[in-house]
Coordinates of N, CA and C in Angstrom, one line a residue:
Chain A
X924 N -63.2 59.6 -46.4 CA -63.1 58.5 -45.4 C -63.7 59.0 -44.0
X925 N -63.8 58.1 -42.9 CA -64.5 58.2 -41.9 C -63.6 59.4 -41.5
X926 N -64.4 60.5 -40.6 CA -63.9 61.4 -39.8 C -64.2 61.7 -38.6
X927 N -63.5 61.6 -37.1 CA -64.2 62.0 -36.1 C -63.6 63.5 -35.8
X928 N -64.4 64.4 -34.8 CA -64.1 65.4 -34.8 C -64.2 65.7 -33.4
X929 N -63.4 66.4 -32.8 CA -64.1 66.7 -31.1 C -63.8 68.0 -30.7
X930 N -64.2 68.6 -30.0 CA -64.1 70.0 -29.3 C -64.6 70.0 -28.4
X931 N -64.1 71.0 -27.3 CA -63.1 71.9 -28.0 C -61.7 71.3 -27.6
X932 N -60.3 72.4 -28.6 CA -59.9 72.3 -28.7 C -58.7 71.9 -27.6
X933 N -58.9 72.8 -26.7 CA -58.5 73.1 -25.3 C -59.5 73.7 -24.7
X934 N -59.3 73.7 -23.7 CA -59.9 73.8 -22.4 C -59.6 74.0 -20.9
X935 N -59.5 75.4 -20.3 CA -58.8 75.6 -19.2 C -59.8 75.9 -18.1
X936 N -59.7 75.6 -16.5 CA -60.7 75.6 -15.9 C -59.8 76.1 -14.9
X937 N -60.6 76.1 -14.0 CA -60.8 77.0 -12.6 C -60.7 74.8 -11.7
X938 N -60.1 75.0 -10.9 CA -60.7 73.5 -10.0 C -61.9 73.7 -9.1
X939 N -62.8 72.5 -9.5 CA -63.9 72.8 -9.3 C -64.8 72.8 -10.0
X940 N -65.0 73.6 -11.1 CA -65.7 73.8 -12.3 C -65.7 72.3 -13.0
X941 N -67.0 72.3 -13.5 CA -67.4 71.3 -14.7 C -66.2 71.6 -15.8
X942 N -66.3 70.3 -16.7 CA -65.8 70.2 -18.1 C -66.4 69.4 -19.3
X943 N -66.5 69.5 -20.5 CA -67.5 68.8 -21.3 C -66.7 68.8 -23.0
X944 N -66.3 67.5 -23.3 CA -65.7 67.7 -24.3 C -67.2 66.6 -25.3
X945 N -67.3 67.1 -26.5 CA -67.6 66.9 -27.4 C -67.2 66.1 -28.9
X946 N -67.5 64.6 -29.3 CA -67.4 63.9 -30.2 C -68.3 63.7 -31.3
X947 N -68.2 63.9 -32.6 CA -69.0 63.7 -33.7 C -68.2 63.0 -34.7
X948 N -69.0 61.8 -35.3 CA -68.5 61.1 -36.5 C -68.9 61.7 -37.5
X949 N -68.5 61.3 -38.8 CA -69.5 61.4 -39.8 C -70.0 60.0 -40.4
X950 N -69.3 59.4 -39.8 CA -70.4 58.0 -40.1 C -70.8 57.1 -38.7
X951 N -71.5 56.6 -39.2 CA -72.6 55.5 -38.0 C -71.0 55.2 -37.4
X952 N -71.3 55.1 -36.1 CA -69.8 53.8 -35.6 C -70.9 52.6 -34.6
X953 N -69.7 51.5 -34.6 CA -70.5 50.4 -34.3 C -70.4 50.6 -32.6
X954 N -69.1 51.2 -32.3 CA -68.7 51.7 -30.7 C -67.8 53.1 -30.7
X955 N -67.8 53.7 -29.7 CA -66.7 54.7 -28.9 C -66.1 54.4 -28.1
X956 N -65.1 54.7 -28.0 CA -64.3 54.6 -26.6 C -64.0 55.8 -26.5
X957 N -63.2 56.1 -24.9 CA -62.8 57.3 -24.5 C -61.0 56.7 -23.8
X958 N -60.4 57.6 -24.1 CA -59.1 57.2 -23.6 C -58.7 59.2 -22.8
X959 N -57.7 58.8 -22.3 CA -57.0 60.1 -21.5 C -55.2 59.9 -21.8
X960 N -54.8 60.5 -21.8 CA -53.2 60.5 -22.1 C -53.2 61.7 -21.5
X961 N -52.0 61.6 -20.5 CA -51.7 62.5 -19.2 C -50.3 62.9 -20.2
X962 N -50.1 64.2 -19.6 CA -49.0 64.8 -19.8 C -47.6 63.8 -20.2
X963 N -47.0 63.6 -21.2 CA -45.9 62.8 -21.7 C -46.2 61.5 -21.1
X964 N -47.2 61.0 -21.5 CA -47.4 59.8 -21.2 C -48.4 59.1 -22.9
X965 N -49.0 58.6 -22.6 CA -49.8 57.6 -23.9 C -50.8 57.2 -23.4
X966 N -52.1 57.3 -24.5 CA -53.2 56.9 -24.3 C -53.5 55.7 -23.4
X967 N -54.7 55.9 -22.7 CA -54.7 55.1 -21.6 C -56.5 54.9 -21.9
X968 N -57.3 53.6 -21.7 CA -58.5 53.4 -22.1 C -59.1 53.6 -21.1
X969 N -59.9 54.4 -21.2 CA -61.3 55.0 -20.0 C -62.5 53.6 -19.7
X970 N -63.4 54.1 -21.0 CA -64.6 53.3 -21.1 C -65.1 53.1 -22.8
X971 N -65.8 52.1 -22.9 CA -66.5 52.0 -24.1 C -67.9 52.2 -24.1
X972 N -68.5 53.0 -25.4 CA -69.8 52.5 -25.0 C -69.9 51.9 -26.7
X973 N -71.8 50.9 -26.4 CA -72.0 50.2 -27.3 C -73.4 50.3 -27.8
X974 N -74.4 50.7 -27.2 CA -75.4 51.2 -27.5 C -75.9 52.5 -27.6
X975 N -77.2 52.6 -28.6 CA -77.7 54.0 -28.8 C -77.7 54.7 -27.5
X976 N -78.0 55.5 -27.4 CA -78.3 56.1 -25.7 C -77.8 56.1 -24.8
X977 N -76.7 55.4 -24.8 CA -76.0 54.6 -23.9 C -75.7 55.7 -22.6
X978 N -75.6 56.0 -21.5 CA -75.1 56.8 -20.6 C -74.0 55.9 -19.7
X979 N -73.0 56.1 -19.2 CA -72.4 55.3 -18.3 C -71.1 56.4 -16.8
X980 N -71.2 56.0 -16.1 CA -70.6 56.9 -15.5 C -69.3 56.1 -14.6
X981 N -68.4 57.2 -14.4 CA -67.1 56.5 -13.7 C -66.8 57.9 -12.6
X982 N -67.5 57.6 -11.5 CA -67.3 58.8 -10.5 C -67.6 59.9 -10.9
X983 N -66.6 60.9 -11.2 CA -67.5 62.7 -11.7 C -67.1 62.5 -13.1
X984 N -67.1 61.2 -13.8 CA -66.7 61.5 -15.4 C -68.5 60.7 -16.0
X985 N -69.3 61.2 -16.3 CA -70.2 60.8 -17.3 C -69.8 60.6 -18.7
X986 N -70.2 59.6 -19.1 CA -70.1 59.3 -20.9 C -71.4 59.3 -21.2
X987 N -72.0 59.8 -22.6 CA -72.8 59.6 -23.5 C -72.8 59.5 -24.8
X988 N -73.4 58.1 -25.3 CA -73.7 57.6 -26.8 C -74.9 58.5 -27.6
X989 N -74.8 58.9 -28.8 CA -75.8 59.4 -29.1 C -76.6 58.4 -29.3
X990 N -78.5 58.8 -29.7 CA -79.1 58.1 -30.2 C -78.6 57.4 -31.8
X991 N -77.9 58.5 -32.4 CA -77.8 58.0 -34.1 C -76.3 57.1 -33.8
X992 N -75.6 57.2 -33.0 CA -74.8 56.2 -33.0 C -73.4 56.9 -34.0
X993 N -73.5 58.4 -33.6 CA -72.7 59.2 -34.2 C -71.8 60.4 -33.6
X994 N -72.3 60.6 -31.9 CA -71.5 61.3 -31.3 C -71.7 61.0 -30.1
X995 N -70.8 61.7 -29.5 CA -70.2 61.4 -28.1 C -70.3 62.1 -27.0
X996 N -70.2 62.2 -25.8 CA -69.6 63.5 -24.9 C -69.2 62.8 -23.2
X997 N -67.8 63.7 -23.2 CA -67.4 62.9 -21.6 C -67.5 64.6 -20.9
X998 N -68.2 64.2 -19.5 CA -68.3 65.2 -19.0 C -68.0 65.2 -17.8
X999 N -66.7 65.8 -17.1 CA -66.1 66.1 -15.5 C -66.9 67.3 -14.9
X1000 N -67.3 66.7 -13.6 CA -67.6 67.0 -12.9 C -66.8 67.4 -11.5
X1001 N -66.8 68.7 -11.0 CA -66.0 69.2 -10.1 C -64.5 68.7 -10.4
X1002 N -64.0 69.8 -11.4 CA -62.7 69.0 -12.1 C -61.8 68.6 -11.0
X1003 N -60.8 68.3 -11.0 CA -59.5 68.1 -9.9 C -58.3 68.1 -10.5
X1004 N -56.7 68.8 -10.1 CA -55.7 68.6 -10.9 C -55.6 67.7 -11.3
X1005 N -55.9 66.1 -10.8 CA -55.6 65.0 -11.2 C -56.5 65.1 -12.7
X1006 N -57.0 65.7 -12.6 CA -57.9 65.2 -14.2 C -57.3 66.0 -15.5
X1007 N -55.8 66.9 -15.3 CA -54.8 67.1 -16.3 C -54.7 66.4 -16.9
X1008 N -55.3 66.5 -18.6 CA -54.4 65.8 -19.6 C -55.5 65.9 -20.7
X1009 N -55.1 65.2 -21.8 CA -55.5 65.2 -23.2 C -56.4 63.7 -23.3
X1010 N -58.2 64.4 -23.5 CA -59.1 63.3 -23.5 C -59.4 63.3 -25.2
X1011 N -59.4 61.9 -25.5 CA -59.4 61.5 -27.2 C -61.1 61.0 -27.0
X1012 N -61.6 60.8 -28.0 CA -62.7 60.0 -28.2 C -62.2 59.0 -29.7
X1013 N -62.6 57.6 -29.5 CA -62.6 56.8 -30.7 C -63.5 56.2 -31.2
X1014 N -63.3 56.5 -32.3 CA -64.8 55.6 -33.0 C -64.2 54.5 -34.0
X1015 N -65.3 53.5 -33.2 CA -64.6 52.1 -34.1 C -65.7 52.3 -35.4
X1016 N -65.5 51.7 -36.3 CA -66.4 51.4 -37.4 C -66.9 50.4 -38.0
X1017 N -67.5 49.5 -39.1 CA -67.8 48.5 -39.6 C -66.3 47.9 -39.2
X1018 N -65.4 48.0 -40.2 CA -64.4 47.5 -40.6 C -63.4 47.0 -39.4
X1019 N -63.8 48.0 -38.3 CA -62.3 47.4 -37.3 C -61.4 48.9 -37.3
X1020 N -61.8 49.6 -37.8 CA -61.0 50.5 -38.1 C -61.0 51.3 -36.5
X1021 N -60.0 52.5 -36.0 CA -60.0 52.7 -34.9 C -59.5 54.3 -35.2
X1022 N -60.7 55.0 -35.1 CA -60.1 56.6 -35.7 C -60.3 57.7 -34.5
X1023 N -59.5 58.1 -34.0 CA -59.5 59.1 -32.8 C -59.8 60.6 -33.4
X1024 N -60.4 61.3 -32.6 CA -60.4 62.5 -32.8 C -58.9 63.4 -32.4
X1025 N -59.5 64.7 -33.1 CA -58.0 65.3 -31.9 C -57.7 65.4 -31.0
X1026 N -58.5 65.5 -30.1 CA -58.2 65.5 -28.4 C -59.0 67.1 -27.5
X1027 N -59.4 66.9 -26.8 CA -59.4 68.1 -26.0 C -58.2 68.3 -24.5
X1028 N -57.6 69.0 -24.9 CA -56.7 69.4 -24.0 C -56.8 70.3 -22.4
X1029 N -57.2 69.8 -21.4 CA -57.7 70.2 -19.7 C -56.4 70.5 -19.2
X1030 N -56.7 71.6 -19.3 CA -55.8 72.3 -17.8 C -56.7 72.3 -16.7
X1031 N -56.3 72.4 -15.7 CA -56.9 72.8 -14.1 C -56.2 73.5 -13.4
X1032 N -57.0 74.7 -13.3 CA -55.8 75.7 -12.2 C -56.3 75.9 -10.8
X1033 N -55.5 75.5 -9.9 CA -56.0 75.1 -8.6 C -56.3 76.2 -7.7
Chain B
X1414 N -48.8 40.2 -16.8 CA -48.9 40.5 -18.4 C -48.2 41.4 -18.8
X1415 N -47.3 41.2 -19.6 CA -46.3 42.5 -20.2 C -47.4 43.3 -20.9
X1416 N -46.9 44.8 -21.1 CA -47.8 45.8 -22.3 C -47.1 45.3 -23.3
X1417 N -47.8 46.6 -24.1 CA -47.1 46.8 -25.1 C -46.1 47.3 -25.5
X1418 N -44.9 46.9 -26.1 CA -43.7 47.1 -26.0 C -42.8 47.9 -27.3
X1419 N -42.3 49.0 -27.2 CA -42.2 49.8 -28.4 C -40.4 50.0 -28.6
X1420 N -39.6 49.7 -29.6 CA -38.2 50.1 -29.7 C -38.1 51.0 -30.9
X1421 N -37.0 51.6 -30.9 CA -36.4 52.8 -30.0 C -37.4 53.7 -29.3
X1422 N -36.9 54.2 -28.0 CA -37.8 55.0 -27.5 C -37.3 56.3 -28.0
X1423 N -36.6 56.5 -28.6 CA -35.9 58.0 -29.1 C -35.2 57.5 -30.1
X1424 N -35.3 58.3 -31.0 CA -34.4 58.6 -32.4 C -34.4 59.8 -33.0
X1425 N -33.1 60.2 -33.6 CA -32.7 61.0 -34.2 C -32.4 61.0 -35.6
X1426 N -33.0 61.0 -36.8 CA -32.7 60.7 -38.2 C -32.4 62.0 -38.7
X1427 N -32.1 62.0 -39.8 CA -31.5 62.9 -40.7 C -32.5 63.0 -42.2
X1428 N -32.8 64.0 -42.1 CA -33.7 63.8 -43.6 C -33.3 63.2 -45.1
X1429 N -33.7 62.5 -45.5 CA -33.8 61.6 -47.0 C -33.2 60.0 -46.3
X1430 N -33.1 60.0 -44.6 CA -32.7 58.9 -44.5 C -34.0 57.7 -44.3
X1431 N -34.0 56.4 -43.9 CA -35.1 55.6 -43.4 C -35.3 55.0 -42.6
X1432 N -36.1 54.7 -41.7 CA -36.1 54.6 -39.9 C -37.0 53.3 -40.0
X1433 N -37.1 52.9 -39.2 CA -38.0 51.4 -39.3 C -38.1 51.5 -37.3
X1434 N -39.6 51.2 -36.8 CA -40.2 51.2 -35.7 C -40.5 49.9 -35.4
X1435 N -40.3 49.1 -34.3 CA -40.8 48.3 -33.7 C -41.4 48.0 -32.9
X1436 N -42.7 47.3 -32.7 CA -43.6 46.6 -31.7 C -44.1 45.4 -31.3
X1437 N -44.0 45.3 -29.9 CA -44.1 44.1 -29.7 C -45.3 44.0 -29.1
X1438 N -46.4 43.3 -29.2 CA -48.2 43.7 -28.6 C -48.4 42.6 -27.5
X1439 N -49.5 43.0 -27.0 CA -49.6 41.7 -25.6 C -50.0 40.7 -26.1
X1440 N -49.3 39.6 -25.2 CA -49.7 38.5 -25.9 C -50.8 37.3 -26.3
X1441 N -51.1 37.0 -27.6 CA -52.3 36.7 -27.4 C -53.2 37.6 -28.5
X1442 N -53.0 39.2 -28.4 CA -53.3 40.1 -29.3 C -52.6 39.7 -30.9
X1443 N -54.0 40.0 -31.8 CA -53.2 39.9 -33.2 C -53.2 41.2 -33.9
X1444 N -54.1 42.0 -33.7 CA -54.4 43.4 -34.0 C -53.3 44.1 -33.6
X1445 N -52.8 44.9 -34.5 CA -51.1 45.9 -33.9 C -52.0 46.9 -35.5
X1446 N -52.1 48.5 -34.6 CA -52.3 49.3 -35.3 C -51.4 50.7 -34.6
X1447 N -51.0 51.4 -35.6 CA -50.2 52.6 -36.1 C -50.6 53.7 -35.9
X1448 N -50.2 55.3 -35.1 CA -50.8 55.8 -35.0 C -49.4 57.2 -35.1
X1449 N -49.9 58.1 -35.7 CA -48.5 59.0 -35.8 C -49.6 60.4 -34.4
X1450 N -48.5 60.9 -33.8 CA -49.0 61.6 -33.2 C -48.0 63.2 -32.8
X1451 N -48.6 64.6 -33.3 CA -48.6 65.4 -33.5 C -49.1 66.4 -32.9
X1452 N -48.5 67.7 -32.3 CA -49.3 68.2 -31.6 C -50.3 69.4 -32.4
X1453 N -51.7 69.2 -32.1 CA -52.5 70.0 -32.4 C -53.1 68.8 -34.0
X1454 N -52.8 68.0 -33.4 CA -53.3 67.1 -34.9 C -53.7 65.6 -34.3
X1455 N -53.5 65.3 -33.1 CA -54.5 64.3 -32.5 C -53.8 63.1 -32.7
X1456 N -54.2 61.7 -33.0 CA -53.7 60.3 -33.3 C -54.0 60.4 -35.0
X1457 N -53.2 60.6 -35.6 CA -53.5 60.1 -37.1 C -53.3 58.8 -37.2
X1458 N -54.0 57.9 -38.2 CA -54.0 56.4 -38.1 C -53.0 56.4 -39.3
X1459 N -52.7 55.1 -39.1 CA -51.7 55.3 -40.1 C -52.1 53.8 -40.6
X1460 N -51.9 52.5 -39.8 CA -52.6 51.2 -40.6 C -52.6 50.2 -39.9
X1461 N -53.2 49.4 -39.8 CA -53.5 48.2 -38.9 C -53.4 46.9 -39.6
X1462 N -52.4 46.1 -38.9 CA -52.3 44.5 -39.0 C -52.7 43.8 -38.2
X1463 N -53.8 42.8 -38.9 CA -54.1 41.4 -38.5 C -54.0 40.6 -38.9
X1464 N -53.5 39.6 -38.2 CA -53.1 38.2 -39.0 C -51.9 38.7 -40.1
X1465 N -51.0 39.2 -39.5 CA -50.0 39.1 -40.9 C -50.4 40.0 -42.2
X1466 N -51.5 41.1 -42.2 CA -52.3 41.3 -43.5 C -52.5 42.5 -43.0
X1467 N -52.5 43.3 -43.6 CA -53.2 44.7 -43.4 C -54.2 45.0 -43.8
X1468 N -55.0 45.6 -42.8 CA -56.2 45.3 -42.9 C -57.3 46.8 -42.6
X1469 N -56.3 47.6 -42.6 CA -56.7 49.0 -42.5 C -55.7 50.1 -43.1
X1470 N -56.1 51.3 -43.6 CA -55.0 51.9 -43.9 C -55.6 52.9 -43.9
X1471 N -54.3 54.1 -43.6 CA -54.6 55.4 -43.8 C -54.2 56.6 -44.1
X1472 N -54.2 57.8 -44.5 CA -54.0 58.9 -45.5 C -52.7 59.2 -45.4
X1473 N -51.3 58.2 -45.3 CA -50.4 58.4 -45.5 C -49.8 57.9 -46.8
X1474 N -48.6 58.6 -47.3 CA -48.4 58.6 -48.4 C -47.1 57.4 -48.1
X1475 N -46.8 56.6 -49.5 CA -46.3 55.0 -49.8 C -44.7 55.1 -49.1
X1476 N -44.1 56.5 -48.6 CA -42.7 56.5 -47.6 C -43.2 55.4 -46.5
X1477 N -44.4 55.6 -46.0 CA -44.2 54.8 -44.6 C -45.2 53.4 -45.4
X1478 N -44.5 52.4 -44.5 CA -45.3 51.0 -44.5 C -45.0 50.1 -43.8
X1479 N -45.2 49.0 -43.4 CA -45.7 48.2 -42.0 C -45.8 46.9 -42.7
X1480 N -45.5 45.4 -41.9 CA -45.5 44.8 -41.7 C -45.8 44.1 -40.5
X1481 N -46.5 42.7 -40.5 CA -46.4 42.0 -39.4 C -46.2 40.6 -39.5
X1482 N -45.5 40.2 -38.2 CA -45.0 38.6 -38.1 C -45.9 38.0 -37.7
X1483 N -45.6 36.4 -37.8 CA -45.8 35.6 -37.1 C -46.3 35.4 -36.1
X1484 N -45.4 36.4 -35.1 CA -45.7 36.5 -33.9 C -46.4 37.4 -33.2
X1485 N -46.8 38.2 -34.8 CA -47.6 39.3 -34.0 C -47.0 40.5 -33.8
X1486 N -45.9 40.4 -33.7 CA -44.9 41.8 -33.8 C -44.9 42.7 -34.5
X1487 N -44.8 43.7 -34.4 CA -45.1 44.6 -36.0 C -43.7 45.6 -36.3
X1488 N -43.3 46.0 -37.3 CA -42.3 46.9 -37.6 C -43.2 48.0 -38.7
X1489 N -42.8 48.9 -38.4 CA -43.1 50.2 -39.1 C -41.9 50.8 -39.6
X1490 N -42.3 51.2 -41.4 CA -41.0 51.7 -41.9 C -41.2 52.9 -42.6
X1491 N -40.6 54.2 -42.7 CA -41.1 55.6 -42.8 C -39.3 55.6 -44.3
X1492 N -39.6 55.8 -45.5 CA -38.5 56.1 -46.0 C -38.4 57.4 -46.5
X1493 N -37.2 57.9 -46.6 CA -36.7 59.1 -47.3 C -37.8 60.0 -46.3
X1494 N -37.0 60.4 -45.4 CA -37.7 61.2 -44.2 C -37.8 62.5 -44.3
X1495 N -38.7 63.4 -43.8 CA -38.9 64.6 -44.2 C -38.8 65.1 -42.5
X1496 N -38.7 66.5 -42.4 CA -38.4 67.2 -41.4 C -39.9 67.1 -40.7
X1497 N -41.4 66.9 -41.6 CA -42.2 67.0 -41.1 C -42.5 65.0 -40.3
X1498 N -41.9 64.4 -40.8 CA -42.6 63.0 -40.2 C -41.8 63.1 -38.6
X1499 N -41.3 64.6 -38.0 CA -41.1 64.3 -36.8 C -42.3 64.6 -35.7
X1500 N -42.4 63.3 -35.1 CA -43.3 62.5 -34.3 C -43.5 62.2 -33.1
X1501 N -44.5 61.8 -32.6 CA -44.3 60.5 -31.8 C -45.4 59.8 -32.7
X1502 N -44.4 57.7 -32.3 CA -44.9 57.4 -33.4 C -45.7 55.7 -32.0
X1503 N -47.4 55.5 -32.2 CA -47.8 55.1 -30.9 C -48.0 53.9 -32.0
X1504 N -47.7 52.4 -31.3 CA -48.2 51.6 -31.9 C -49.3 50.8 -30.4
X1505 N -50.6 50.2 -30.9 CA -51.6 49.9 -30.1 C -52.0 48.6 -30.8
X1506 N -52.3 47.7 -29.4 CA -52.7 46.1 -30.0 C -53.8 45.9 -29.0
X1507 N -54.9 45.0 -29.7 CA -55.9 44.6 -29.3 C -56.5 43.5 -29.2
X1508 N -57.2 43.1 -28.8 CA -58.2 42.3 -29.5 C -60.1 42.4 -30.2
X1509 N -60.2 42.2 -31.3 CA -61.5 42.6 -31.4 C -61.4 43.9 -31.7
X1510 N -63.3 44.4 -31.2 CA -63.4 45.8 -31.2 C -63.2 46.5 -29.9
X1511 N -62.7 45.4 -28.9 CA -62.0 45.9 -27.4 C -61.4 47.2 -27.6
X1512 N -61.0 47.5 -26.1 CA -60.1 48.4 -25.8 C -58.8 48.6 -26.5
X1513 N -58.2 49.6 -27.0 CA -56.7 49.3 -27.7 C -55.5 49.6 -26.6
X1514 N -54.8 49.0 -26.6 CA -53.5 49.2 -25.3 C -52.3 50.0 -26.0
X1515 N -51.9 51.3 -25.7 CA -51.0 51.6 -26.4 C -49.4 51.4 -25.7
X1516 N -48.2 51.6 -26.8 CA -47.3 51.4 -26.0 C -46.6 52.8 -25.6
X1517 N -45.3 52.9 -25.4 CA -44.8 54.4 -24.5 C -44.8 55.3 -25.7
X1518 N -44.5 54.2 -26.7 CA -44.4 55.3 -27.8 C -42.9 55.3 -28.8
X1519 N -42.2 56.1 -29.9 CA -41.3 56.4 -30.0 C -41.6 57.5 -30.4
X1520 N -40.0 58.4 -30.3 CA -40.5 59.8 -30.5 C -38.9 59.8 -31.4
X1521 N -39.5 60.5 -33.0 CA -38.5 60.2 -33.6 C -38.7 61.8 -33.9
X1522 N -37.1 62.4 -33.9 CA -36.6 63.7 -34.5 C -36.0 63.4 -35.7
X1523 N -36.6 64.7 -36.7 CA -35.6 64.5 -37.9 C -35.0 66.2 -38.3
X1524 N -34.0 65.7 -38.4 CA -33.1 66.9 -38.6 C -33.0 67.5 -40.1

């Protein structure tokens, strides 16, 4: 069955420092989303993207679509505590289907 | 607009017993999908209803299974529980290939 995969696993930083988490399907997806889930809280929706190439940006968080329509990457810039917590990537598929990766887990030590 | 709305926020079961989860999705949303969540193991999907039908499913074994109402509501039901189906268990409603809204969650212990 469909599988998404993301790394890394965790991830601890320095504040300040960049961050770059990594999404790969194994099959075509028709979209991605990105979601964040803060510490004992629940997924919360970032951004979608929908085309090949797609780049899109939200302040120091960059998104990118691959060209094959197969992987992902969200990348913080100049982290900040506030940016604590566990970023998912999801890939929708033909079907509707809605399959998250594991998560990369961001610390920030100030 | 209310969220999405999840009952019990806490439970405690006992193993070999059976737990049944409720959700209530925003309204308007027909899409109410399942998600078991674990640490170091991410959102596992578990199955998605639309329209009353299930319409997605995933690599959980025939203890847990789901339904949906009329209204859109969903209940999730896990039987003869094991020490490992302790969770949190996220149910998310949508529309479309939109955004999914999740709710707080339940977080079920089993003893």
């Amino acid at each position: 069955g469909q599988q998404v995969m993301q790394i890394p696993q965790y991830q601890h930083v320095q504040e300040g420092e960049d961050f770059t988490t990594y999404c790969n399907s194994s099959t075509t997806l028709s979209n991605i989303q990105w979601y964040k889930q803060r510490p004992g809280g629940h997924p919360v929706f970032l951004i979608q993207l929908v085309k090949s190439g797609e780049v899109k940006k939200q302040k120091r968080l960059t998104f990118q679509f691959g060209e094959a329509k197969k992987n992902s990457s969200l990348h913080i810039t100049a982290t900040q505590t506030t940016d604590v917590g566990t970023y998912f990537c999801a890939g929708n598929n033909q079907g509707g289907k809605l399959i998250f990766g594991q998560g990369t887990e961001l610390s920030v030590k100030p | 607009k209310a969220g999405v709305t999840q009952t019990p926020r806490y439970l405690i079961k006992t193993r070999g017993q059976q737990v049944t989860l409720s959700c209530s999705p925003i309204s308007g949303h027909r899409s109410v999908s399942w998600y078991q969540q674990t640490p170091g193991q991410g959102l596992q999907f578990l199955f998605e209803y639309f329209s009353e039908t299930q319409r997605n499913k995933g690599n959980f074994p025939g203890r847990f299974s789901g339904r949906q109402f009329s209204n859109s509501r969903s209940e999730m039901n896990v039987s003869t529980l094991e020490l490992g189906d302790s969770a949190l268990y996220l149910c998310a409603s949508r529309t479309g290939d939109t955004e999914a809204f999740f709710g707080q969650g339940t977080r079920l212990t089993v003893v």
